[in-house]
CSV table of C-alpha atoms in Angstrom, one decimal:
chain,number,residue,atom,x,y,z
A,1,MET,CA,21.7,8.4,-26.1
A,2,GLU,CA,19.3,6.3,-28.2
A,3,SER,CA,21.5,3.2,-27.9
A,4,LEU,CA,21.8,3.7,-24.2
A,5,MET,CA,18.0,3.8,-23.8
A,6,GLN,CA,17.7,0.7,-25.9
A,7,THR,CA,20.2,-1.1,-23.6
A,8,ARG,CA,18.4,0.0,-20.5
A,9,GLY,CA,15.0,-0.8,-21.9
A,10,PRO,CA,11.5,0.6,-21.2
A,11,LEU,CA,11.9,0.4,-17.4
A,12,PHE,CA,14.2,3.4,-17.4
A,13,GLU,CA,12.2,5.8,-19.5
A,14,PRO,CA,10.5,8.7,-17.7
A,15,LEU,CA,6.8,8.8,-17.1
A,16,GLN,CA,4.7,12.0,-16.9
A,17,LEU,CA,1.6,11.8,-14.6
A,18,PRO,CA,-1.6,13.8,-15.4
A,19,CYS,CA,-0.7,16.3,-12.6
A,20,GLY,CA,2.4,17.2,-14.5
A,21,LEU,CA,5.0,15.4,-12.3
A,22,THR,CA,7.5,13.4,-14.3
A,23,LEU,CA,8.8,10.2,-12.7
A,24,ASN,CA,12.4,9.2,-13.3
A,25,ASN,CA,11.6,5.6,-14.4
A,26,ARG,CA,9.0,2.9,-14.3
A,27,ILE,CA,9.9,1.1,-11.1
A,28,ALA,CA,8.1,1.7,-7.9
A,29,LYS,CA,8.3,0.3,-4.4
A,30,SER,CA,4.7,-0.7,-3.8
A,31,ALA,CA,3.2,-0.2,-0.4
A,32,MET,CA,3.9,-2.7,2.4
A,33,SER,CA,3.1,-2.5,6.0
A,34,ASP,CA,6.7,-2.1,7.3
A,35,SER,CA,5.5,-1.9,10.9
A,36,LEU,CA,8.5,0.2,11.8
A,37,GLY,CA,6.6,3.0,13.6
A,38,ASP,CA,7.4,3.6,17.2
A,39,GLY,CA,4.0,2.7,18.7
A,40,THR,CA,2.9,6.3,18.9
A,41,GLY,CA,2.2,6.6,15.2
A,42,HIS,CA,5.6,8.3,14.5
A,43,PRO,CA,8.5,7.2,12.3
A,44,THR,CA,11.7,5.7,13.7
A,45,ALA,CA,15.3,6.0,12.7
A,46,ALA,CA,15.2,2.5,11.3
A,47,GLN,CA,12.2,3.4,9.1
A,48,MET,CA,14.0,6.6,7.9
A,49,ARG,CA,17.1,4.5,7.0
A,50,LEU,CA,15.0,1.9,5.2
A,51,TYR,CA,13.4,4.4,2.9
A,52,GLN,CA,16.8,6.2,2.5
A,53,ARG,CA,18.3,2.9,1.3
A,54,TRP,CA,15.5,2.3,-1.2
A,55,ALA,CA,15.9,5.9,-2.5
A,56,ALA,CA,19.6,5.2,-3.0
A,57,GLY,CA,18.6,2.1,-4.9
A,58,GLY,CA,17.2,3.9,-7.9
A,59,LEU,CA,13.4,3.8,-7.5
A,60,SER,CA,11.2,6.4,-9.1
A,61,VAL,CA,8.5,6.1,-6.4
A,62,SER,CA,8.5,4.6,-2.9
A,63,ILE,CA,5.2,4.2,-1.1
A,64,ILE,CA,4.9,3.8,2.6
A,65,GLY,CA,2.1,1.4,3.4
A,66,GLU,CA,-0.8,1.8,5.9
A,67,VAL,CA,-0.4,5.4,7.1
A,68,GLN,CA,-3.5,5.8,9.3
A,69,LEU,CA,-5.7,8.9,9.5
A,70,LYS,CA,-6.6,8.2,13.1
A,71,SER,CA,-5.5,5.8,15.9
A,72,GLY,CA,-8.7,3.8,16.2
A,73,TYR,CA,-8.5,1.5,13.2
A,74,ALA,CA,-4.8,0.8,12.6
A,75,GLU,CA,-3.8,-2.4,10.8
A,76,ASN,CA,-0.8,-2.8,13.1
A,77,PRO,CA,0.6,-1.1,16.2
A,78,GLY,CA,3.7,-0.2,14.1
A,79,ASN,CA,1.6,1.9,11.6
A,80,LEU,CA,2.2,5.6,11.2
A,81,VAL,CA,-0.6,7.9,12.2
A,82,LEU,CA,-0.7,11.4,10.6
A,83,ASN,CA,-3.2,14.0,11.7
A,84,GLU,CA,-3.3,17.3,13.4
A,85,ALA,CA,-2.0,15.8,16.7
A,86,SER,CA,1.1,14.4,15.0
A,87,ASP,CA,4.6,15.8,15.4
A,88,LEU,CA,5.0,17.0,11.8
A,89,GLU,CA,8.7,17.6,12.1
A,90,ARG,CA,9.4,13.9,12.6
A,91,PHE,CA,7.4,13.2,9.4
A,92,ARG,CA,9.4,15.9,7.6
A,93,LYS,CA,12.6,14.1,8.5
A,94,LEU,CA,11.2,10.8,7.0
A,95,ALA,CA,10.2,12.7,3.9
A,96,ARG,CA,13.7,14.1,3.4
A,97,HIS,CA,15.4,10.8,3.8
A,98,GLY,CA,13.0,8.9,1.6
A,99,SER,CA,13.1,11.5,-1.2
A,100,GLU,CA,16.8,11.4,-1.8
A,101,ASN,CA,18.2,10.6,-5.2
A,102,GLY,CA,15.1,12.0,-7.0
A,103,THR,CA,12.8,9.3,-5.5
A,104,ARG,CA,9.2,10.4,-4.9
A,105,LEU,CA,8.1,9.3,-1.4
A,106,TRP,CA,4.3,8.8,-1.2
A,107,LEU,CA,2.1,7.9,1.8
A,108,GLN,CA,-0.5,5.2,1.4
A,109,LEU,CA,-3.6,6.5,3.3
A,110,GLY,CA,-5.3,3.6,5.0
A,111,HIS,CA,-8.2,2.6,7.2
A,112,ALA,CA,-8.2,-1.1,8.1
A,113,GLY,CA,-12.0,-1.2,8.8
A,114,ALA,CA,-13.0,-4.7,9.7
A,115,LEU,CA,-9.3,-5.8,9.6
A,116,ALA,CA,-8.3,-3.3,12.3
A,117,TYR,CA,-5.9,-4.7,14.8
A,118,ALA,CA,-8.2,-5.8,17.6
A,119,PRO,CA,-5.9,-5.3,20.6
A,120,THR,CA,-5.7,-1.5,19.8
A,121,SER,CA,-8.9,-1.0,17.9
A,122,LYS,CA,-12.6,-1.5,17.6
A,123,PRO,CA,-13.0,-2.9,14.1
A,124,LYS,CA,-15.8,-1.5,12.0
A,125,GLY,CA,-16.8,-2.4,8.5
A,126,PRO,CA,-19.6,-1.4,6.1
A,127,THR,CA,-21.7,-4.2,7.7
A,128,ALA,CA,-21.4,-5.9,11.0
A,129,PHE,CA,-20.0,-9.4,11.0
A,130,ASP,CA,-19.6,-12.1,13.7
A,131,LEU,CA,-17.7,-14.9,12.0
A,132,GLN,CA,-14.8,-17.0,13.1
A,133,GLY,CA,-11.8,-14.8,12.6
A,134,LEU,CA,-13.8,-11.8,11.6
A,135,ARG,CA,-15.9,-9.7,14.0
A,136,CYS,CA,-16.7,-6.1,13.4
A,137,ALA,CA,-19.4,-3.5,14.2
A,138,GLU,CA,-21.1,-1.5,11.4
A,139,ILE,CA,-19.7,1.9,10.7
A,140,THR,CA,-22.3,4.6,11.1
A,141,SER,CA,-23.5,6.9,8.4
A,142,GLU,CA,-22.0,9.9,10.3
A,143,GLU,CA,-18.6,8.2,10.4
A,144,ILE,CA,-18.8,7.5,6.7
A,145,ARG,CA,-19.6,11.1,6.0
A,146,GLN,CA,-16.5,12.2,8.0
A,147,LEU,CA,-14.1,9.9,6.1
A,148,PRO,CA,-13.5,12.1,3.1
A,149,SER,CA,-12.5,15.0,5.4
A,150,GLU,CA,-10.2,12.7,7.4
A,151,PHE,CA,-8.4,11.4,4.2
A,152,SER,CA,-8.0,14.9,2.9
A,153,THR,CA,-6.6,16.2,6.2
A,154,THR,CA,-3.9,13.5,6.2
A,155,ALA,CA,-3.1,14.2,2.5
A,156,ARG,CA,-2.8,17.9,3.2
A,157,LEU,CA,-0.4,17.2,6.1
A,158,ALA,CA,1.6,14.8,3.9
A,159,LYS,CA,2.1,17.6,1.3
A,160,GLN,CA,3.0,20.1,4.1
A,161,ALA,CA,5.6,17.6,5.5
A,162,GLY,CA,7.3,17.3,2.1
A,163,PHE,CA,6.0,13.9,0.8
A,164,GLY,CA,5.7,13.7,-2.9
A,165,GLY,CA,2.2,12.2,-3.2
A,166,VAL,CA,-0.4,10.0,-1.6
A,167,GLN,CA,-2.1,6.7,-2.5
A,168,ILE,CA,-5.6,6.0,-1.4
A,169,HIS,CA,-5.9,2.4,-0.3
A,170,ALA,CA,-8.9,0.7,-1.8
A,171,ALA,CA,-7.5,-2.9,-2.0
A,172,HIS,CA,-6.7,-6.0,-0.1
A,173,GLY,CA,-9.9,-6.1,2.0
A,174,PHE,CA,-9.4,-2.9,4.0
A,175,LEU,CA,-12.2,-0.4,4.5
A,176,LEU,CA,-12.6,1.2,1.1
A,177,SER,CA,-12.1,-2.3,-0.5
A,178,GLN,CA,-14.8,-3.6,1.9
A,179,PHE,CA,-17.2,-1.0,0.7
A,180,LEU,CA,-16.6,-2.1,-2.9
A,181,SER,CA,-17.3,-5.7,-2.2
A,182,PRO,CA,-20.9,-7.0,-2.2
A,183,LEU,CA,-19.7,-9.8,0.1
A,184,PHE,CA,-18.8,-7.4,2.9
A,185,ASN,CA,-21.1,-4.4,2.0
A,186,LYS,CA,-24.7,-5.4,2.7
A,187,ARG,CA,-25.8,-1.8,3.3
A,188,THR,CA,-29.2,-0.6,2.0
A,189,ASP,CA,-28.4,3.1,2.0
A,190,GLU,CA,-26.6,5.2,-0.7
A,191,TYR,CA,-23.3,3.4,0.0
A,192,GLY,CA,-24.6,-0.2,-0.7
A,193,GLY,CA,-26.2,-2.2,-3.4
A,194,ALA,CA,-25.2,-1.5,-7.0
A,195,ILE,CA,-21.5,-0.9,-7.7
A,196,GLY,CA,-22.3,2.8,-8.4
A,197,ASN,CA,-23.3,3.1,-4.7
A,198,ARG,CA,-20.5,0.9,-3.4
A,199,MET,CA,-17.8,3.1,-5.1
A,200,ARG,CA,-19.4,6.3,-3.8
A,201,LEU,CA,-17.2,6.6,-0.7
A,202,LEU,CA,-14.0,6.0,-2.7
A,203,LEU,CA,-15.0,8.8,-5.2
A,204,ASP,CA,-16.0,11.1,-2.4
A,205,VAL,CA,-12.6,10.5,-0.8
A,206,ILE,CA,-10.8,11.3,-4.0
A,207,GLU,CA,-12.7,14.5,-4.5
A,208,ALA,CA,-12.0,15.7,-1.0
A,209,THR,CA,-8.4,14.8,-1.2
A,210,ARG,CA,-7.9,16.6,-4.5
A,211,ALA,CA,-9.5,19.7,-3.1
A,212,ALA,CA,-7.1,19.6,-0.2
A,213,VAL,CA,-3.8,19.1,-2.1
A,214,GLY,CA,-4.4,21.0,-5.3
A,215,ARG,CA,-4.2,19.8,-8.9
A,216,THR,CA,-0.3,19.4,-9.1
A,217,PHE,CA,0.0,17.0,-6.2
A,218,PRO,CA,0.0,13.3,-7.2
A,219,ILE,CA,-2.9,11.1,-6.0
A,220,ALA,CA,-3.0,7.4,-6.7
A,221,VAL,CA,-5.5,4.7,-5.9
A,222,LYS,CA,-4.7,1.1,-5.1
A,223,LEU,CA,-7.5,-1.1,-6.5
A,224,ASN,CA,-8.2,-4.9,-6.4
A,225,SER,CA,-8.7,-6.6,-9.7
A,226,SER,CA,-10.9,-8.9,-7.6
A,227,ASP,CA,-11.3,-10.0,-4.0
A,228,GLU,CA,-10.7,-13.6,-5.2
A,229,LEU,CA,-13.6,-14.6,-2.9
A,230,GLU,CA,-16.9,-16.1,-4.0
A,231,ARG,CA,-19.6,-13.4,-4.2
A,232,GLY,CA,-17.0,-10.8,-3.6
A,233,PHE,CA,-15.7,-7.9,-5.7
A,234,ASP,CA,-15.0,-9.3,-9.1
A,235,GLU,CA,-13.3,-8.2,-12.3
A,236,GLU,CA,-16.5,-6.9,-13.9
A,237,ASP,CA,-17.1,-4.6,-10.9
A,238,ALA,CA,-13.4,-3.6,-10.9
A,239,LEU,CA,-13.6,-2.5,-14.5
A,240,LYS,CA,-16.6,-0.3,-13.7
A,241,VAL,CA,-14.5,1.3,-10.9
A,242,VAL,CA,-11.6,1.8,-13.3
A,243,ALA,CA,-13.9,3.6,-15.8
A,244,ALA,CA,-15.1,5.9,-13.0
A,245,LEU,CA,-11.5,6.5,-11.9
A,246,ASP,CA,-10.7,7.5,-15.5
A,247,ARG,CA,-13.2,10.3,-15.1
A,248,SER,CA,-11.7,11.4,-11.8
A,249,THR,CA,-8.8,13.6,-11.0
A,250,ILE,CA,-6.4,10.9,-9.9
A,251,ASP,CA,-3.0,10.4,-11.5
A,252,LEU,CA,-2.3,6.6,-11.2
A,253,ILE,CA,-4.2,3.4,-10.7
A,254,ASP,CA,-2.3,0.7,-8.9
A,255,ILE,CA,-3.8,-2.7,-9.7
A,256,SER,CA,-3.4,-5.6,-7.2
A,257,GLY,CA,-5.8,-8.3,-5.9
A,258,GLY,CA,-6.8,-10.6,-3.1
A,259,THR,CA,-7.6,-9.9,0.6
A,260,TYR,CA,-6.2,-10.4,4.0
A,261,PHE,CA,-9.4,-11.9,5.5
A,262,PRO,CA,-8.7,-15.1,7.5
A,263,GLY,CA,-8.4,-18.0,5.2
A,264,ALA,CA,-8.6,-16.0,2.0
A,265,LYS,CA,-6.0,-15.6,-0.7
A,266,SER,CA,-3.7,-12.7,-0.5
A,267,ALA,CA,-1.4,-11.5,-3.3
A,268,SER,CA,1.6,-11.4,-0.9
A,269,ASP,CA,1.6,-15.1,0.1
A,270,ARG,CA,0.7,-16.8,-3.1
A,271,SER,CA,3.1,-19.0,-5.0
A,272,GLY,CA,3.9,-18.9,-8.7
A,273,ARG,CA,6.1,-17.0,-11.0
A,274,GLY,CA,3.9,-14.0,-11.6
A,275,PRO,CA,3.0,-11.3,-12.4
A,276,TYR,CA,-0.4,-12.1,-11.0
A,277,PHE,CA,-2.8,-9.6,-12.4
A,278,LEU,CA,-1.4,-8.8,-15.8
A,279,GLU,CA,-4.4,-10.1,-17.8
A,280,PHE,CA,-6.8,-7.9,-15.8
A,281,ALA,CA,-4.4,-4.9,-16.4
A,282,LYS,CA,-4.8,-5.5,-20.2
A,283,ARG,CA,-8.6,-5.3,-19.8
A,284,ALA,CA,-8.3,-2.2,-17.6
A,285,ARG,CA,-6.0,-0.6,-20.2
A,286,ALA,CA,-8.9,-0.5,-22.6
A,287,MET,CA,-11.0,1.4,-20.0
A,288,THR,CA,-8.7,4.2,-19.0
A,289,ALA,CA,-6.0,6.6,-20.2
A,290,LYS,CA,-4.8,7.0,-16.7
A,291,PRO,CA,-1.3,5.6,-16.0
A,292,LEU,CA,-1.5,2.0,-14.7
A,293,MET,CA,0.8,0.4,-12.1
A,294,LEU,CA,0.7,-3.3,-11.5
A,295,THR,CA,1.7,-4.8,-8.2
A,296,GLY,CA,2.1,-8.5,-7.4
A,297,GLY,CA,4.5,-11.2,-8.4
A,298,PHE,CA,7.2,-9.5,-10.4
A,299,LYS,CA,10.3,-11.5,-9.7
A,300,THR,CA,12.6,-10.8,-12.7
A,301,ARG,CA,13.7,-7.9,-14.9
A,302,ALA,CA,12.3,-9.6,-17.9
A,303,GLN,CA,8.8,-9.9,-16.4
A,304,ALA,CA,8.9,-6.2,-15.5
A,305,GLU,CA,10.2,-5.1,-18.9
A,306,ASP,CA,7.7,-7.2,-20.8
A,307,ALA,CA,4.8,-5.8,-18.8
A,308,VAL,CA,5.8,-2.2,-19.6
A,309,ALA,CA,6.8,-2.9,-23.2
A,310,SER,CA,3.5,-4.5,-23.9
A,311,GLY,CA,1.7,-1.2,-23.1
A,312,ALA,CA,-0.6,-3.0,-20.6
A,313,VAL,CA,1.0,-1.0,-17.7
A,314,ASP,CA,3.1,2.1,-17.3
A,315,ILE,CA,4.9,1.2,-14.1
A,316,VAL,CA,5.6,-1.9,-12.1
A,317,GLY,CA,5.3,-2.2,-8.4
A,318,LEU,CA,7.9,-4.3,-6.6
A,319,ALA,CA,7.7,-5.3,-2.9
A,320,ARG,CA,9.4,-8.5,-1.8
A,321,ALA,CA,12.0,-8.3,-4.5
A,322,LEU,CA,13.2,-5.0,-3.0
A,323,VAL,CA,13.2,-6.5,0.5
A,324,LEU,CA,15.7,-9.0,-0.8
A,325,GLU,CA,17.7,-6.5,-2.8
A,326,PRO,CA,17.1,-2.8,-1.9
A,327,SER,CA,19.3,-1.7,-4.8
A,328,LEU,CA,17.6,-3.8,-7.5
A,329,PRO,CA,16.6,-0.9,-9.8
A,330,ASN,CA,20.2,0.3,-10.1
A,331,LEU,CA,21.4,-3.3,-10.5
A,332,TRP,CA,18.9,-3.8,-13.4
A,333,LYS,CA,20.0,-0.5,-14.9
A,334,ASP,CA,23.6,-1.8,-14.9
A,335,ASP,CA,22.5,-5.2,-16.3
A,336,GLN,CA,23.2,-7.0,-13.1
A,337,LYS,CA,21.2,-9.5,-11.0
A,338,PRO,CA,18.2,-10.0,-13.3
A,339,GLU,CA,16.4,-12.0,-10.5
A,340,PRO,CA,16.9,-11.9,-6.8
A,341,SER,CA,17.2,-15.1,-4.9
A,342,PHE,CA,13.9,-15.8,-3.2
A,343,PRO,CA,13.7,-17.9,0.0
A,344,ARG,CA,11.6,-21.0,-0.1
A,345,PHE,CA,9.5,-21.9,3.0
A,346,SER,CA,7.7,-25.2,3.5
A,347,GLN,CA,4.6,-25.5,5.7
A,348,ALA,CA,4.7,-21.8,6.6
A,349,PRO,CA,1.7,-20.8,8.9
A,350,GLU,CA,-0.8,-18.2,7.7
A,351,GLY,CA,1.0,-14.8,7.9
A,352,GLY,CA,4.3,-16.4,8.6
A,353,ILE,CA,6.0,-15.4,5.3
A,354,THR,CA,4.7,-11.9,5.7
A,355,ALA,CA,6.3,-11.8,9.2
A,356,TRP,CA,9.6,-13.0,7.8
A,357,TYR,CA,9.7,-10.3,5.1
A,358,THR,CA,8.6,-7.7,7.7
A,359,MET,CA,11.5,-8.6,10.0
A,360,ARG,CA,13.9,-8.4,7.2
A,361,LEU,CA,12.8,-4.8,6.6
A,362,ALA,CA,13.9,-4.1,10.2
A,363,GLU,CA,17.3,-5.6,9.3
A,364,ILE,CA,17.6,-3.3,6.3
A,365,GLY,CA,16.7,-0.3,8.4
A,366,ALA,CA,19.4,-1.2,10.9
A,367,ASP,CA,21.9,-2.0,8.1
A,368,LYS,CA,22.1,-5.6,9.3
A,369,ASP,CA,20.8,-7.3,6.2
A,370,THR,CA,22.9,-10.1,4.8
A,371,PRO,CA,22.6,-12.6,1.8
A,372,VAL,CA,21.9,-15.3,4.4
A,373,PHE,CA,18.2,-15.9,5.0
A,374,GLY,CA,17.1,-15.9,8.6
A,375,ASP,CA,15.0,-18.6,10.3
A,376,LEU,CA,11.3,-18.5,9.7
A,377,ALA,CA,10.3,-19.5,13.2
A,378,GLN,CA,12.5,-17.0,14.8
A,379,ALA,CA,11.1,-14.2,12.5
A,380,ILE,CA,7.6,-15.1,13.5
A,381,HIS,CA,8.5,-15.1,17.2
A,382,ASP,CA,10.3,-11.7,16.9
A,383,TYR,CA,7.4,-10.2,14.9
A,384,ALA,CA,4.9,-11.3,17.6
A,385,THR,CA,7.1,-10.0,20.4
A,386,ARG,CA,7.5,-6.6,18.7
A,387,ASP,CA,3.7,-6.3,18.2
A,388,THR,CA,3.1,-7.1,21.9
A,389,LEU,CA,5.6,-4.4,23.0
A,390,ARG,CA,4.2,-1.8,20.5
A,391,THR,CA,0.7,-2.6,21.5
A,392,LYS,CA,1.5,-1.5,25.1
A,393,VAL,CA,3.1,1.7,23.8
A,394,TRP,CA,0.1,2.4,21.5
A,395,LEU,CA,-2.5,1.9,24.2
A,396,SER,CA,-0.6,4.1,26.6
A,397,HIS,CA,0.0,6.9,24.1
A,398,PHE,CA,-3.4,7.0,22.6
A,399,ALA,CA,-5.2,6.2,25.9
A,400,GLY,CA,-8.9,5.7,25.3
A,401,ASN,CA,-8.8,7.1,21.8
A,402,ALA,CA,-7.8,3.9,20.0
A,403,LEU,CA,-10.4,1.6,21.5
A,404,GLY,CA,-13.0,4.2,21.4
A,405,ASN,CA,-12.2,5.0,17.8
A,406,VAL,CA,-12.3,8.7,18.6
A,407,GLN,CA,-10.5,11.4,16.7
A,408,ILE,CA,-7.2,12.3,18.4
């Protein structure tokens, strides 16, 4: 057995979380907005098949990105929405498919805030902005106080539906990330100013979520190492948040970075060999005993193995590599395909590469994926067309609730 473990390497050792759950290995499918919901906030057959295929591929954890608490601030009209008005049986079916083969299927709980999809939403952030490409109203104090309860309700329903855990999204420029950033949080109340105030909402959300799901249900947090924006959330602030998370009841900190604000760097569209945030992870390791996950830029087995073997992180988060090869963990375990073949796009428009990968997810969910890379322009067109159609469904289904940002 020992020689077998040596051959397979550190990626295939189990990992026990503070809540007591043991993960099968150190490879996770990090959260992506797959945009495969049906426009009413419910999962589709293609989405169920997508997560079933990833489960068959040997992952320890698979995280569904951007699951909304309410309909009024979704990031995309293909997002899932899980609350008391949802058809829980449809979510149970998704949980069953995505949890096969010992994989833990988690929901990433999101609130897009200022980045909410304007055709279906009324974007709100910590502070009002009226800039080119970014316009939002200021979220009210009463709405802020309601958020921990809304996160906890969705987490409780996720547990009830059979999902294996939740991840609280505090990265990439969405609402909780916006509260952490002094660039986007200009509030003068108890949620603004010093980093201790700016992280208050995140800590309140964690506390409420833990109370709702109990001590044995995994809770992770996705955190930016920095916004990578001038005067934004930086590494020093991030380390202070890591120290606070170390004192909390969470089970895993998922480190990433960058934002999706117009014109800003995002982890998903950068070039380079990666991994992108490993040096920060090494600094964070000194601040916490919580398990650390690192997401962003892992392209080869050697990169993933080195990160875990170094002790800097406990688990690696893969995204686009698993879009190109859904069975990559099993292939790595069998010493095959150490690096997927990544497509190269020249002069891709902003968001274009994300659109290409998102449409490939639809192909995987339909069992139509091939080794041949599809056309970028066609993927961008298909992505926009699908968003248009699902926007109509969304507005019809949620009626005035989405644009009014009212609880459904």
